[in-house]
Amino acid sequence: QIIFYEDRNFQGRSYESVGDCADMSSYLSRCHSCRVESGCFMVYDRTNYMGNQYFMRRGEYADYMSMFGWNDCIRSCRMIPMYRGSYRIRIYERENFGGQMHECMEDCESIMDRYRMSNCMSCHVMDGHWLMHEQPHYRGRMWYFRPGEYRSFREMGYGNINFMSMRRIMDSWY
């Protein structure tokens, strides 16, 4: 459960969600703070789960814009279901599952250091939910990947993003 507020510090009109919401504009004209009561969510600064995204777990975010350095506000959100099974992802050096391939079952602080792989342009998430980061040590912008095939990060709208670290979204985060 997540509650969004129009203004900073949990002020103004609010909207409560327990699942995915592709377009919050019919509920709130703006959104500048939120409170995660339970679960984990990805929030996006554009409708339909597009644009900048940020992972949120239980807690209060009184002024997330200054926290995250965003210029806009939350426009959509996606609930990340709790998962307790094994984790498995294949990362590929090139688009369409080309080039080097490495299979991971645990967090990776630096794809370059561990696999000597300077590019990561596609992936196949077999098990679990993952966050991929543009910089080593889980820093920089992040993207959420649920089970599925992701043939081209560029075609998904991520431009020339090169993922450099990844981690599992664990049930202990809930």
mmCIF file of C-alpha atoms in Angstrom:
data_model
loop_
_atom_site.group_PDB
_atom_site.id
_atom_site.type_symbol
_atom_site.label_atom_id
_atom_site.label_comp_id
_atom_site.label_asym_id
_atom_site.label_seq_id
_atom_site.Cartn_x
_atom_site.Cartn_y
_atom_site.Cartn_z
ATOM 1 C CA GLN A 1 0.000 0.000 0.000
ATOM 2 C CA ILE A 2 1.310 3.427 -1.005
ATOM 3 C CA ILE A 3 -0.225 6.850 -0.414
ATOM 4 C CA PHE A 4 0.636 9.782 -2.684
ATOM 5 C CA TYR A 5 0.182 13.421 -1.685
ATOM 6 C CA GLU A 6 -0.077 16.484 -3.914
ATOM 7 C CA ASP A 7 2.321 18.546 -1.841
ATOM 8 C CA ARG A 8 5.531 18.043 0.097
ATOM 9 C CA ASN A 9 5.372 16.812 3.700
ATOM 10 C CA PHE A 10 2.211 14.723 3.123
ATOM 11 C CA GLN A 11 -0.011 17.750 2.521
ATOM 12 C CA GLY A 12 -2.843 18.351 0.064
ATOM 13 C CA ARG A 13 -5.101 15.827 -1.584
ATOM 14 C CA SER A 14 -4.034 12.193 -1.433
ATOM 15 C CA TYR A 15 -4.439 9.029 -3.481
ATOM 16 C CA GLU A 16 -3.967 5.524 -2.098
ATOM 17 C CA SER A 17 -2.923 2.569 -4.250
ATOM 18 C CA VAL A 18 -2.411 -1.105 -3.525
ATOM 19 C CA GLY A 19 -1.316 -2.013 -7.041
ATOM 20 C CA ASP A 20 -0.282 -0.640 -10.405
ATOM 21 C CA CYS A 21 -1.488 2.753 -11.600
ATOM 22 C CA ALA A 22 -0.550 3.754 -15.162
ATOM 23 C CA ASP A 23 -1.813 7.337 -14.914
ATOM 24 C CA MET A 24 -2.340 9.148 -11.633
ATOM 25 C CA SER A 25 -3.430 12.425 -13.272
ATOM 26 C CA SER A 26 -7.119 11.589 -12.859
ATOM 27 C CA TYR A 27 -6.571 11.299 -9.090
ATOM 28 C CA LEU A 28 -4.004 14.026 -8.409
ATOM 29 C CA SER A 29 -2.919 17.053 -10.409
ATOM 30 C CA ARG A 30 0.584 16.702 -8.979
ATOM 31 C CA CYS A 31 2.407 14.478 -6.512
ATOM 32 C CA HIS A 32 5.356 15.598 -4.421
ATOM 33 C CA SER A 33 5.455 13.244 -1.416
ATOM 34 C CA CYS A 34 4.407 9.706 -0.562
ATOM 35 C CA ARG A 35 4.275 7.173 2.227
ATOM 36 C CA VAL A 36 4.808 3.446 1.621
ATOM 37 C CA GLU A 37 2.772 1.590 4.235
ATOM 38 C CA SER A 38 3.636 -1.893 2.974
ATOM 39 C CA GLY A 39 5.247 -3.566 0.008
ATOM 40 C CA CYS A 40 7.705 -2.255 -2.555
ATOM 41 C CA PHE A 41 6.967 -0.025 -5.532
ATOM 42 C CA MET A 42 8.635 1.510 -8.549
ATOM 43 C CA VAL A 43 7.469 5.063 -9.168
ATOM 44 C CA TYR A 44 7.836 6.859 -12.499
ATOM 45 C CA ASP A 45 7.882 10.531 -13.479
ATOM 46 C CA ARG A 46 5.818 9.841 -16.621
ATOM 47 C CA THR A 47 2.570 7.990 -17.244
ATOM 48 C CA ASN A 48 2.483 4.359 -18.372
ATOM 49 C CA TYR A 49 5.574 3.393 -16.337
ATOM 50 C CA MET A 50 7.925 5.529 -18.427
ATOM 51 C CA GLY A 51 10.641 8.058 -17.686
ATOM 52 C CA ASN A 52 12.820 8.228 -14.607
ATOM 53 C CA GLN A 53 12.049 5.572 -12.049
ATOM 54 C CA TYR A 54 12.870 5.041 -8.430
ATOM 55 C CA PHE A 55 12.502 2.087 -6.087
ATOM 56 C CA MET A 56 10.549 2.725 -2.883
ATOM 57 C CA ARG A 57 10.116 0.450 0.069
ATOM 58 C CA ARG A 58 8.379 0.943 3.410
ATOM 59 C CA GLY A 59 8.978 4.459 4.664
ATOM 60 C CA GLU A 60 8.120 8.115 4.331
ATOM 61 C CA TYR A 61 9.256 10.303 1.461
ATOM 62 C CA ALA A 62 8.333 13.852 2.509
ATOM 63 C CA ASP A 63 10.098 15.547 -0.402
ATOM 64 C CA TYR A 64 11.306 12.897 -2.799
ATOM 65 C CA MET A 65 12.014 15.437 -5.561
ATOM 66 C CA SER A 66 14.993 16.927 -3.737
ATOM 67 C CA MET A 67 15.996 13.457 -2.502
ATOM 68 C CA PHE A 68 16.137 12.001 -6.020
ATOM 69 C CA GLY A 69 16.993 15.182 -7.905
ATOM 70 C CA TRP A 70 13.861 15.003 -10.028
ATOM 71 C CA ASN A 71 12.442 18.051 -11.777
ATOM 72 C CA ASP A 72 8.968 16.594 -12.189
ATOM 73 C CA CYS A 73 6.659 14.522 -10.042
ATOM 74 C CA ILE A 74 5.316 10.971 -9.836
ATOM 75 C CA ARG A 75 2.855 10.145 -12.624
ATOM 76 C CA SER A 76 2.588 6.333 -12.388
ATOM 77 C CA CYS A 77 3.533 3.483 -10.062
ATOM 78 C CA ARG A 78 3.997 -0.261 -10.232
ATOM 79 C CA MET A 79 3.745 -2.619 -7.269
ATOM 80 C CA ILE A 80 6.565 -5.153 -7.052
ATOM 81 C CA PRO A 81 5.159 -8.469 -5.849
ATOM 82 C CA MET A 82 6.926 -10.231 -3.002
ATOM 83 C CA TYR A 83 9.023 -13.108 -4.269
ATOM 84 C CA ARG A 84 10.588 -15.894 -2.188
ATOM 85 C CA GLY A 85 12.037 -18.266 -4.762
ATOM 86 C CA SER A 86 15.431 -18.516 -6.412
ATOM 87 C CA TYR A 87 16.854 -15.690 -8.527
ATOM 88 C CA ARG A 88 18.305 -16.080 -11.987
ATOM 89 C CA ILE A 89 19.142 -13.587 -14.725
ATOM 90 C CA ARG A 90 21.188 -13.816 -17.910
ATOM 91 C CA ILE A 91 22.903 -10.646 -19.050
ATOM 92 C CA TYR A 92 24.220 -10.153 -22.563
ATOM 93 C CA GLU A 93 26.882 -7.908 -23.983
ATOM 94 C CA ARG A 94 24.835 -6.991 -27.062
ATOM 95 C CA GLU A 95 21.232 -6.522 -28.105
ATOM 96 C CA ASN A 96 19.126 -9.572 -29.033
ATOM 97 C CA PHE A 97 21.071 -11.762 -26.601
ATOM 98 C CA GLY A 98 24.325 -11.434 -28.538
ATOM 99 C CA GLY A 99 27.955 -11.402 -27.459
ATOM 100 C CA GLN A 100 29.143 -12.568 -24.046
ATOM 101 C CA MET A 101 26.500 -14.051 -21.767
ATOM 102 C CA HIS A 102 26.693 -14.488 -18.008
ATOM 103 C CA GLU A 103 24.128 -16.063 -15.729
ATOM 104 C CA CYS A 104 23.747 -14.576 -12.251
ATOM 105 C CA MET A 105 21.922 -15.798 -9.194
ATOM 106 C CA GLU A 106 23.114 -13.142 -6.753
ATOM 107 C CA ASP A 107 23.735 -9.412 -6.554
ATOM 108 C CA CYS A 108 26.594 -7.998 -8.622
ATOM 109 C CA GLU A 109 28.267 -4.758 -7.472
ATOM 110 C CA SER A 110 30.245 -4.364 -10.684
ATOM 111 C CA ILE A 111 29.515 -6.193 -13.918
ATOM 112 C CA MET A 112 32.846 -4.962 -15.293
ATOM 113 C CA ASP A 113 34.898 -6.249 -12.346
ATOM 114 C CA ARG A 114 33.144 -9.607 -12.037
ATOM 115 C CA TYR A 115 32.631 -10.516 -15.698
ATOM 116 C CA ARG A 116 35.039 -8.196 -17.561
ATOM 117 C CA MET A 117 31.999 -7.087 -19.528
ATOM 118 C CA SER A 118 31.919 -3.386 -20.479
ATOM 119 C CA ASN A 119 28.480 -3.476 -22.142
ATOM 120 C CA CYS A 120 25.189 -4.966 -21.011
ATOM 121 C CA MET A 121 22.596 -4.358 -23.731
ATOM 122 C CA SER A 122 19.977 -7.097 -23.171
ATOM 123 C CA CYS A 123 18.899 -9.586 -20.525
ATOM 124 C CA HIS A 124 16.592 -12.474 -19.758
ATOM 125 C CA VAL A 125 15.133 -12.568 -16.258
ATOM 126 C CA MET A 126 14.225 -16.171 -15.541
ATOM 127 C CA ASP A 127 13.465 -15.931 -11.823
ATOM 128 C CA GLY A 128 12.865 -13.111 -9.375
ATOM 129 C CA HIS A 129 12.694 -9.346 -9.614
ATOM 130 C CA TRP A 130 15.831 -7.276 -10.218
ATOM 131 C CA LEU A 131 17.063 -3.688 -10.133
ATOM 132 C CA MET A 132 19.748 -2.741 -12.634
ATOM 133 C CA HIS A 133 21.861 0.375 -12.086
ATOM 134 C CA GLU A 134 23.795 2.511 -14.544
ATOM 135 C CA GLN A 135 26.840 2.719 -12.229
ATOM 136 C CA PRO A 136 28.774 0.168 -10.164
ATOM 137 C CA HIS A 137 27.896 -0.346 -6.491
ATOM 138 C CA TYR A 138 24.140 0.149 -7.105
ATOM 139 C CA ARG A 139 24.480 3.857 -7.845
ATOM 140 C CA GLY A 140 22.980 6.147 -10.448
ATOM 141 C CA ARG A 141 19.670 5.719 -12.168
ATOM 142 C CA MET A 142 17.929 2.378 -11.791
ATOM 143 C CA TRP A 143 15.502 0.244 -13.740
ATOM 144 C CA TYR A 144 13.167 -2.525 -12.628
ATOM 145 C CA PHE A 145 13.131 -5.872 -14.433
ATOM 146 C CA ARG A 146 10.570 -8.572 -13.732
ATOM 147 C CA PRO A 147 10.622 -12.046 -15.312
ATOM 148 C CA GLY A 148 10.769 -11.811 -19.093
ATOM 149 C CA GLU A 149 12.994 -11.248 -22.097
ATOM 150 C CA TYR A 150 14.466 -7.817 -22.720
ATOM 151 C CA ARG A 151 16.041 -7.927 -26.188
ATOM 152 C CA SER A 152 17.129 -4.296 -26.502
ATOM 153 C CA PHE A 153 17.470 -1.756 -23.715
ATOM 154 C CA ARG A 154 17.874 0.932 -26.391
ATOM 155 C CA GLU A 155 14.556 0.050 -28.040
ATOM 156 C CA MET A 156 12.896 0.060 -24.617
ATOM 157 C CA GLY A 157 13.675 3.768 -24.437
ATOM 158 C CA TYR A 158 16.788 3.545 -22.270
ATOM 159 C CA GLY A 159 18.950 5.145 -24.967
ATOM 160 C CA ASN A 160 22.609 4.299 -24.590
ATOM 161 C CA ILE A 161 22.339 3.320 -20.932
ATOM 162 C CA ASN A 162 24.951 0.775 -19.992
ATOM 163 C CA PHE A 163 24.060 -1.158 -16.854
ATOM 164 C CA MET A 164 27.009 -1.641 -14.504
ATOM 165 C CA SER A 165 25.499 -3.318 -11.410
ATOM 166 C CA MET A 166 22.403 -5.278 -10.446
ATOM 167 C CA ARG A 167 20.704 -6.586 -7.356
ATOM 168 C CA ARG A 168 17.788 -8.761 -6.373
ATOM 169 C CA ILE A 169 14.663 -7.296 -4.815
ATOM 170 C CA MET A 170 14.557 -9.501 -1.723
ATOM 171 C CA ASP A 171 11.551 -10.377 0.447
ATOM 172 C CA SER A 172 13.438 -8.916 3.439
ATOM 173 C CA TRP A 173 12.954 -5.465 1.855
ATOM 174 C CA TYR A 174 9.210 -5.685 2.473
#
